[in-house]
Short mmCIF file of C-alpha atoms in Angstrom, two decimals:
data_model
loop_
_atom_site.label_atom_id
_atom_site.label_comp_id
_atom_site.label_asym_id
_atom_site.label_seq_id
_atom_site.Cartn_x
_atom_site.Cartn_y
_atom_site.Cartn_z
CA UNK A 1 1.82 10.71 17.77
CA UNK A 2 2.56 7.25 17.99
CA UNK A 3 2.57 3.63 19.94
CA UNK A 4 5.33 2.59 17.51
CA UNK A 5 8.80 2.29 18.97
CA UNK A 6 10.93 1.90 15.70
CA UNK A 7 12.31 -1.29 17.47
CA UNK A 8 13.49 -4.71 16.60
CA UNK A 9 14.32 -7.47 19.07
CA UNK A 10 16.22 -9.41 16.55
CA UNK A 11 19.60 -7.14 15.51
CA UNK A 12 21.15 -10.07 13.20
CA UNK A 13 19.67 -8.53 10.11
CA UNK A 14 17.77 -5.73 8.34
CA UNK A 15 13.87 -5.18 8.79
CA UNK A 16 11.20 -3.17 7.88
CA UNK A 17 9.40 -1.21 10.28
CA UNK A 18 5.54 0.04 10.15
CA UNK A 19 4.13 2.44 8.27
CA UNK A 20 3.99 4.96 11.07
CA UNK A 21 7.83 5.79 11.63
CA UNK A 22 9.29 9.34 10.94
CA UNK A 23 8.92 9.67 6.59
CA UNK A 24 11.58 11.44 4.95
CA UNK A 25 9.49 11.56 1.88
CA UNK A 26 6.79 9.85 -0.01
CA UNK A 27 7.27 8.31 -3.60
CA UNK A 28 4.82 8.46 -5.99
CA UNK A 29 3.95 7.99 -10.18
CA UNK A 30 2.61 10.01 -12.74
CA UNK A 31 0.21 8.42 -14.65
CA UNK A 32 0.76 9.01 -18.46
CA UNK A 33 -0.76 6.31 -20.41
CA UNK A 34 -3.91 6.28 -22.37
CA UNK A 35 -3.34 2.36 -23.28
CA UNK A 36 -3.25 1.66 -19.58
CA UNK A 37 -6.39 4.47 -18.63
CA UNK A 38 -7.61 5.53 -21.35
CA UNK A 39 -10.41 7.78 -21.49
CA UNK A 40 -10.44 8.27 -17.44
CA UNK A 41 -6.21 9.31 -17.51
CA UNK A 42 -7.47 13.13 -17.30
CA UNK A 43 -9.51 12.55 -14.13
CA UNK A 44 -6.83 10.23 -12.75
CA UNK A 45 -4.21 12.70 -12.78
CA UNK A 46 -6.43 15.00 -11.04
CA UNK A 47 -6.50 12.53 -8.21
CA UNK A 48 -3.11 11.31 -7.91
CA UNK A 49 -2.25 15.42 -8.21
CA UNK A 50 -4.83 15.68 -4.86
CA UNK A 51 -3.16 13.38 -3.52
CA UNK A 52 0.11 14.45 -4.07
CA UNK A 53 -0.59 18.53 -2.72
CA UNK A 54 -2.02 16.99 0.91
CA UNK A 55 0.73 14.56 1.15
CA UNK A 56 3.16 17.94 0.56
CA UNK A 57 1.14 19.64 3.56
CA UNK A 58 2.80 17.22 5.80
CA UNK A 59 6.44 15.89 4.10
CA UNK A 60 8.02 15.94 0.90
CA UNK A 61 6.95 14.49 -2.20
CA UNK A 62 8.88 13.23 -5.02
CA UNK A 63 6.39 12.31 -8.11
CA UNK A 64 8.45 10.50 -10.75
CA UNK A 65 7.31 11.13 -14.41
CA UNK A 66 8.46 8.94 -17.33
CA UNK A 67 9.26 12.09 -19.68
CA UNK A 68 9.91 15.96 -19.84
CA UNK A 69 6.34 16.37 -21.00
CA UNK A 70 4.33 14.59 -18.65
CA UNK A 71 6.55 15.98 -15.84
CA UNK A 72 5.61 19.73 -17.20
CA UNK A 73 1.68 18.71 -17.02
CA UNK A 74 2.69 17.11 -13.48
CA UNK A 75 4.39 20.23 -12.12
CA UNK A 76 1.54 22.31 -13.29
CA UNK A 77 -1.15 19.99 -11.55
CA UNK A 78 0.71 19.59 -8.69
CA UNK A 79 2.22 22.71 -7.85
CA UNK A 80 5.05 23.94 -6.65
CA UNK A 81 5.01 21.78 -3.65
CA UNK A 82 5.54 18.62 -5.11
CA UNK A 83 9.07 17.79 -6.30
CA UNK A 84 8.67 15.94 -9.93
CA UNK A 85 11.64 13.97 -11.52
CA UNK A 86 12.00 12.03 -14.82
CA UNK A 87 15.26 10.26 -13.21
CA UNK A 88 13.20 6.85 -12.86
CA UNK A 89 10.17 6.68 -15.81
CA UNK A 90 7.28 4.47 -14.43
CA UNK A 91 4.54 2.70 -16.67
CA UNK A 92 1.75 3.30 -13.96
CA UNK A 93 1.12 5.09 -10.79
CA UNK A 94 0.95 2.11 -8.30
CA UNK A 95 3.98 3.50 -6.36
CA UNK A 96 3.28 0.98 -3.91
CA UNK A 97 4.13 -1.90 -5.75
CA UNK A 98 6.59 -1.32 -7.86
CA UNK A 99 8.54 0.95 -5.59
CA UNK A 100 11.36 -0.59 -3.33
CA UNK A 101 10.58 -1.68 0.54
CA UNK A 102 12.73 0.35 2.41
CA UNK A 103 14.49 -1.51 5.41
CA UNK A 104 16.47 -0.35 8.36
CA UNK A 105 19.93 -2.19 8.39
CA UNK A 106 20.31 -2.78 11.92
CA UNK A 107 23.36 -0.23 11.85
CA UNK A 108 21.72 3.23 11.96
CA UNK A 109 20.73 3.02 8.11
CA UNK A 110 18.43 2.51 5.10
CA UNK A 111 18.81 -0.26 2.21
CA UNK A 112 16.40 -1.33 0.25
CA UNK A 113 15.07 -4.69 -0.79
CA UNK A 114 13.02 -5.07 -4.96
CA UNK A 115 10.30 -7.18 -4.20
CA UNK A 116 10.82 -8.31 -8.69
CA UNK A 117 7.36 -6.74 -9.65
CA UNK A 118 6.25 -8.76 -12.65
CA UNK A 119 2.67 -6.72 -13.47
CA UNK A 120 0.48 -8.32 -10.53
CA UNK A 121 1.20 -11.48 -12.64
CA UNK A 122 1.98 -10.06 -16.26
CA UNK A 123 -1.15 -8.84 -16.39
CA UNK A 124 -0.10 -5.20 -17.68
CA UNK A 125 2.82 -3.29 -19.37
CA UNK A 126 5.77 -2.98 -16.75
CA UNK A 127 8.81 -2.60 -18.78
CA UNK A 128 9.83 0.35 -16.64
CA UNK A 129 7.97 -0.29 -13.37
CA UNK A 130 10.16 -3.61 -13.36
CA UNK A 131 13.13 -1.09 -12.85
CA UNK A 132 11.68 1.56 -10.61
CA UNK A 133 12.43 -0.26 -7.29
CA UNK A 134 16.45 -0.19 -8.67
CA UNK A 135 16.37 2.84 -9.84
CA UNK A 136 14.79 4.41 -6.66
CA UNK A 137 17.34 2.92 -4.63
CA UNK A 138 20.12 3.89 -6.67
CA UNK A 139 18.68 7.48 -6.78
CA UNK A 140 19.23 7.67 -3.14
CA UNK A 141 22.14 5.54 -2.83
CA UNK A 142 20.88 3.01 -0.92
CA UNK A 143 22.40 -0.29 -1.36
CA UNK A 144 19.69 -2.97 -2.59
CA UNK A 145 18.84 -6.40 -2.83
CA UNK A 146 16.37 -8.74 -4.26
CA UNK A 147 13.88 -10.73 -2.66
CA UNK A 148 13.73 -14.15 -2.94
CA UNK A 149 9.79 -14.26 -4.30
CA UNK A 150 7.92 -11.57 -6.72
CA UNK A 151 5.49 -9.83 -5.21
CA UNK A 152 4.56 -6.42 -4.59
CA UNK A 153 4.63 -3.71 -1.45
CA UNK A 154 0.33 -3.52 -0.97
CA UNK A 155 0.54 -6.97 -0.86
CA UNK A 156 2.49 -7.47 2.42
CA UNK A 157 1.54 -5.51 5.48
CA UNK A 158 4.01 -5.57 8.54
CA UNK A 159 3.66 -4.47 11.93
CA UNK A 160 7.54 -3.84 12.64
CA UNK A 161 7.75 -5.89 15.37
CA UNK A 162 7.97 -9.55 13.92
CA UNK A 163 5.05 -9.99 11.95
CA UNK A 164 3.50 -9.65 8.76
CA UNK A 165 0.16 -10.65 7.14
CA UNK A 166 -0.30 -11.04 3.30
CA UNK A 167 -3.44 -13.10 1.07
CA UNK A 168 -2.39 -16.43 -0.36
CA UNK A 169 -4.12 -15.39 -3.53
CA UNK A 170 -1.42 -12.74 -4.00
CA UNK A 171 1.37 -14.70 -3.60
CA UNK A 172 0.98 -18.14 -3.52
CA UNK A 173 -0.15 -17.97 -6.99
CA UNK A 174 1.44 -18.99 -10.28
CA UNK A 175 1.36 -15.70 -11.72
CA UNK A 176 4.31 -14.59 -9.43
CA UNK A 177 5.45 -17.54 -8.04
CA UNK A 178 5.33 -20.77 -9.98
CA UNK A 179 6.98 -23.76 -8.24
CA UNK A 180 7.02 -22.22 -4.97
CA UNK A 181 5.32 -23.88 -1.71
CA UNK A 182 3.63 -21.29 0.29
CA UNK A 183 6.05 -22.74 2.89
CA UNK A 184 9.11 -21.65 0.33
CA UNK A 185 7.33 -18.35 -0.13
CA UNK A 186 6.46 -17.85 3.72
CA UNK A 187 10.07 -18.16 4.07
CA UNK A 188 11.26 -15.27 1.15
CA UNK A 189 8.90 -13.23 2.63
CA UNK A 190 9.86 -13.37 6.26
CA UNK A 191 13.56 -12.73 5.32
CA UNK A 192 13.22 -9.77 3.02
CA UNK A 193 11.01 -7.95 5.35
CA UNK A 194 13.09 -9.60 8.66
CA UNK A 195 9.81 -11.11 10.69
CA UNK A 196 9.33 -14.56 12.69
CA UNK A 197 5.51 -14.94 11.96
CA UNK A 198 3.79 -15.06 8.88
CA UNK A 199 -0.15 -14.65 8.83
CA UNK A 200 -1.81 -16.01 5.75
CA UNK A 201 -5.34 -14.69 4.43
CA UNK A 202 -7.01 -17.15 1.88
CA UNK A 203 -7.92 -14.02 -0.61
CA UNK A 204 -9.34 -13.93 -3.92
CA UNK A 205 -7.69 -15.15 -7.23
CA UNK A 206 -8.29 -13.25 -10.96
CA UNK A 207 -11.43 -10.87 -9.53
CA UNK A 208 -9.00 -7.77 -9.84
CA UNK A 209 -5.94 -6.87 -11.19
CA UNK A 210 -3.65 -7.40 -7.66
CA UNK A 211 -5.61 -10.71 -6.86
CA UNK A 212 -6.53 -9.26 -3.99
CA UNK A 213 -4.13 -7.05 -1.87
CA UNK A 214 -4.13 -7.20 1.78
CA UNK A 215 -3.94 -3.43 2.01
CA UNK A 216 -7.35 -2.99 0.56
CA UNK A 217 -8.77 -5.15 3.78
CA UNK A 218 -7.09 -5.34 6.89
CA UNK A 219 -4.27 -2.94 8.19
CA UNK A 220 -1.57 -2.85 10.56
CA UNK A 221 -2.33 -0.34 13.41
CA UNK A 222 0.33 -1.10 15.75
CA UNK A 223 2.01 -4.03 16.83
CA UNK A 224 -0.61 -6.51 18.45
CA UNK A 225 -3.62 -4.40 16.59
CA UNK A 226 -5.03 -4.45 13.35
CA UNK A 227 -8.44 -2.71 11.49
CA UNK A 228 -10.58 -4.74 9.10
CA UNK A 229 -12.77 -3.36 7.19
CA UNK A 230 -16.82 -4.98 6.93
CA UNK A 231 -18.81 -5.01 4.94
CA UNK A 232 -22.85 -3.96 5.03
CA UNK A 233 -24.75 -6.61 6.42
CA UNK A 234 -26.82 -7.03 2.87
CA UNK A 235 -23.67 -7.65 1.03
CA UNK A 236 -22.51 -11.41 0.17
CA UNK A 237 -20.61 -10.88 -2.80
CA UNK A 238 -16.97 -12.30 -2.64
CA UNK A 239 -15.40 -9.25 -1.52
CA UNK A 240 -18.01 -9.42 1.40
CA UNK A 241 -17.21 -12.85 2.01
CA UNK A 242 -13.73 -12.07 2.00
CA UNK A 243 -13.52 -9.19 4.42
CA UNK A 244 -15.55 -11.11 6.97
CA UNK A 245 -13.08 -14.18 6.90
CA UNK A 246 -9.88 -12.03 6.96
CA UNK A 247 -11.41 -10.77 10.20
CA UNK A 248 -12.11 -13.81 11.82
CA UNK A 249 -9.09 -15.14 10.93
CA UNK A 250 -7.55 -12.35 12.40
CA UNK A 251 -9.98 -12.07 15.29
CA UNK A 252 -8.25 -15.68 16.36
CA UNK A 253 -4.71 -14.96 15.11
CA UNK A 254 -1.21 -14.16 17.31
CA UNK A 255 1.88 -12.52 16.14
CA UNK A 256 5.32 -13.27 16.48
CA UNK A 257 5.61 -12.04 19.90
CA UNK A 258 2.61 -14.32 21.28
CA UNK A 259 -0.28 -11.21 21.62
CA UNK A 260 -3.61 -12.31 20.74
CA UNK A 261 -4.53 -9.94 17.89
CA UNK A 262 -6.60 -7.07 18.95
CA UNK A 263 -9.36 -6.35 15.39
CA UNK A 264 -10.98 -3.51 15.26
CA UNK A 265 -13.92 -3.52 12.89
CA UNK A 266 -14.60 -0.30 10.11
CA UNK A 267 -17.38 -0.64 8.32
CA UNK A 268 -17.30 -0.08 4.92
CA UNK A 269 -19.99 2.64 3.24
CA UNK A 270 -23.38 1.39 1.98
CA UNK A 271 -23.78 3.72 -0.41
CA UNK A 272 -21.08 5.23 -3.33
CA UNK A 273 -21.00 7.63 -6.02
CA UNK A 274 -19.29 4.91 -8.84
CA UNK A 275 -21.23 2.63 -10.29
CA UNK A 276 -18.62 0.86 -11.85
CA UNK A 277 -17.72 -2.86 -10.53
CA UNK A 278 -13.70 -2.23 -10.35
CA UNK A 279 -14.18 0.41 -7.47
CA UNK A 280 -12.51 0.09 -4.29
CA UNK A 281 -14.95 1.34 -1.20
CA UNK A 282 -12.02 0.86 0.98
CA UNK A 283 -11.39 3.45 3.97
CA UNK A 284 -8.52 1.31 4.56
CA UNK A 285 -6.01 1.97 2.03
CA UNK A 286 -4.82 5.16 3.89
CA UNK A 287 -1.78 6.01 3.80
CA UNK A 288 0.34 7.53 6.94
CA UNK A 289 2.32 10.46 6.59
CA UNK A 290 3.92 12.21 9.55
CA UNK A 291 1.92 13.95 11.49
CA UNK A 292 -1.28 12.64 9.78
CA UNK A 293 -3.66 9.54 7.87
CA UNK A 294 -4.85 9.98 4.51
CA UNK A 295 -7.95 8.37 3.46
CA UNK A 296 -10.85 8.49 1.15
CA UNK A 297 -14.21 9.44 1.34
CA UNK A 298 -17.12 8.05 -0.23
CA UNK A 299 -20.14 10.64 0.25
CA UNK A 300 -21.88 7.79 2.88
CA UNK A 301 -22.23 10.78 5.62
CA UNK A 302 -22.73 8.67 8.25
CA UNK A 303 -19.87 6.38 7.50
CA UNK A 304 -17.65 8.40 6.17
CA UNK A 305 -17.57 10.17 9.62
CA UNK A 306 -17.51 6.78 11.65
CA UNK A 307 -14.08 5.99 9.49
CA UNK A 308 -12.64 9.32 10.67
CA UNK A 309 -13.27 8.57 13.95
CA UNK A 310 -12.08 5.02 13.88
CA UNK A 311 -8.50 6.65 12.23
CA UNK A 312 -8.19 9.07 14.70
CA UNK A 313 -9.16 7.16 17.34
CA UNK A 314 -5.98 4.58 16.23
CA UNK A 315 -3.84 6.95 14.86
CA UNK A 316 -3.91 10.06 18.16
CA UNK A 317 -2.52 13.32 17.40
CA UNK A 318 -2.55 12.44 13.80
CA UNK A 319 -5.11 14.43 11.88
CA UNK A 320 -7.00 12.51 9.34
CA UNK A 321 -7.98 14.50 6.20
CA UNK A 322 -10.38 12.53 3.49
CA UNK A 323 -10.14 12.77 0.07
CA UNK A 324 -12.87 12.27 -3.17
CA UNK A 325 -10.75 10.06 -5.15
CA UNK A 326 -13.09 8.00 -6.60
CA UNK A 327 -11.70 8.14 -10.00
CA UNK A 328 -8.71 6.59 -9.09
CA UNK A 329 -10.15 3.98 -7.00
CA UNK A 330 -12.09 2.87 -10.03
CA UNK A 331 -8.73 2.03 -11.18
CA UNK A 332 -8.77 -1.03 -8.42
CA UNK A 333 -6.73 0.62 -6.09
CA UNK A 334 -6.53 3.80 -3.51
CA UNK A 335 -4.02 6.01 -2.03
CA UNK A 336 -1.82 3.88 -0.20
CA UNK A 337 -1.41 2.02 -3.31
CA UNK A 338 -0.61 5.22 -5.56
CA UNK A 339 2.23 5.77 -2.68
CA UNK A 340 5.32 4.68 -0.83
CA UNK A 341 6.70 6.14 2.02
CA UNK A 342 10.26 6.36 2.50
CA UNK A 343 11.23 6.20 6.14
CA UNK A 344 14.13 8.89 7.80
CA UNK A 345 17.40 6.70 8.00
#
């Protein structure tokens, strides 16, 4: 399984460990709105429903639906092996970011820290994906608190052990956090998710709708190891240009416990089935569920295969099933973002 020890060298507070800690389920949203998808909701709910039955294979599922009627067209896309609840109605189906990080307390338990999603910047309807985070926690009576920034889970990436990376454009931007020094928002961030070292990524501002989430790009293996994904060599597009400098900015980083970052390169696929600009060709936004890694596939053969091997060459004795999800990631975002995992207390 894996390298993680679900450790912490600093008891004084709660944390959040990795990804890759024993799940007792994974969260996810029902997407229900035509003024958020419109024409391409039907094809997105066929997606997040994929999703949703191979997550099931491996743990539980809870898929919460904003009414009785979308949660009957839920249950009947995805099955009987996906638990759906309209206890806490969501606007969209980023689980990830407008679900609540989950933290160990330091005394055996879970809490749970609202990270004050705002809409990646008010950029979209959140009236009740502002509340999800709240309402998840009180749904499993965990006690929560609020973090001292807005901000959102896919844009924060931690390794457990000390350190987490996250883009400046995500953050340190006046969308979330107006008035705020990165040094003031280094600081929020460090505390709700109980690390010593910050690594900053410059990112892009405004091209998509998360200003550029880390968890598209560069991934948390284990502590002291992280995957970034490249793009093909003919590619010098922003997104290009922004891969290559989160890995060499990586490729000279530390973390918090002095280890010279070990990158391992993935190279993205050179050729996709979407034409549209919005789509996300990222292996990388897998999402680990116990026992296994989750993560697209693009119909790039040869790379689709090399991605497979790089995940289950990181991830041993997980098995690493890929998905065709590409309607959702035309939405700007893939299946770690339509999910968040909720670790065993």
């Amino acid at each position: 399984m894996s390298h993680y020890h679900d450790d912490h060298s600093d008891e004084s507070g709660p944390w959040v460990p990795a990804d890759d800690v024993p799940h007792a389920r994974t969260w996810m949203s029902w997407p229900s709105r035509r003024g958020v998808w419109g024409l391409r909701l039907g094809g997105v709910q066929e997606d997040i429903a994929l999703i949703a039955r191979t997550i099931a294979q491996f743990e539980p599922v809870v898929m919460c639906a904003p009414d009785d009627y979308t949660a009957g067209k839920a249950r009947s896309w995805c099955g009987p092996t996906v638990e759906v609840i309209t206890a806490i109605p969501t606007d969209d189906l980023w689980m990830r970011d407008i679900a609540p990080v989950f933290r160990r307390d330091g005394y055996g338990g879970l809490e749970a820290v609202v990270l004050n999603f705002n809409g990646w910047g008010n950029k979209q309807v959140h009236h009740d994906d502002a509340r999800a985070a709240e309402r998840i926690a009180a749904h499993r009576g965990l006690r929560h608190s609020y973090a001292d920034f807005v901000g959102e889970g896919g844009a924060v990436e931690t390794d457990g052990d000390g350190t987490v990376m996250a883009t400046e454009s995500s953050l340190v931007n006046k969308n979330r956090n107006r008035g705020m020094s990165r040094d003031e928002i280094e600081d929020a961030v460090l505390e709700a998710y109980g690390a010593d070292k910050m690594i900053w990524l410059p990112g892009i501002k405004g091209e998509d709708i998360t200003d550029d989430h880390v968890d598209v790009t560069s991934r948390f293996i284990r502590p002291g190891v992280v995957m970034v994904q490249l793009p093909p060599a003919d590619r010098n597009d922003s997104w290009a240009r922004d891969a290559r400098e989160q890995f060499a900015i990586l490729s000279a980083a530390t973390d918090a416990r002095g280890r010279r970052l070990q990158v391992i390169p993935v190279h993205g696929p050179d050729t996709v089935r979407s034409r549209s600009s919005k789509f996300v060709d990222s292996y990388l936004n897998f999402v680990l569920v116990n026992g296994g890694v989750i993560t697209a596939q693009f119909g790039d053969a040869y790379k689709d295969a090399a991605a497979r091997d790089a995940l289950a060459a990181a991830f041993p004795g997980r098995h690493v099933v890929q998905l065709d999800v590409d309607r959702l990631m035309t939405g700007g975002g893939g299946i770690h973002c339509s999910t968040m995992h909720e670790p065993l207390p």
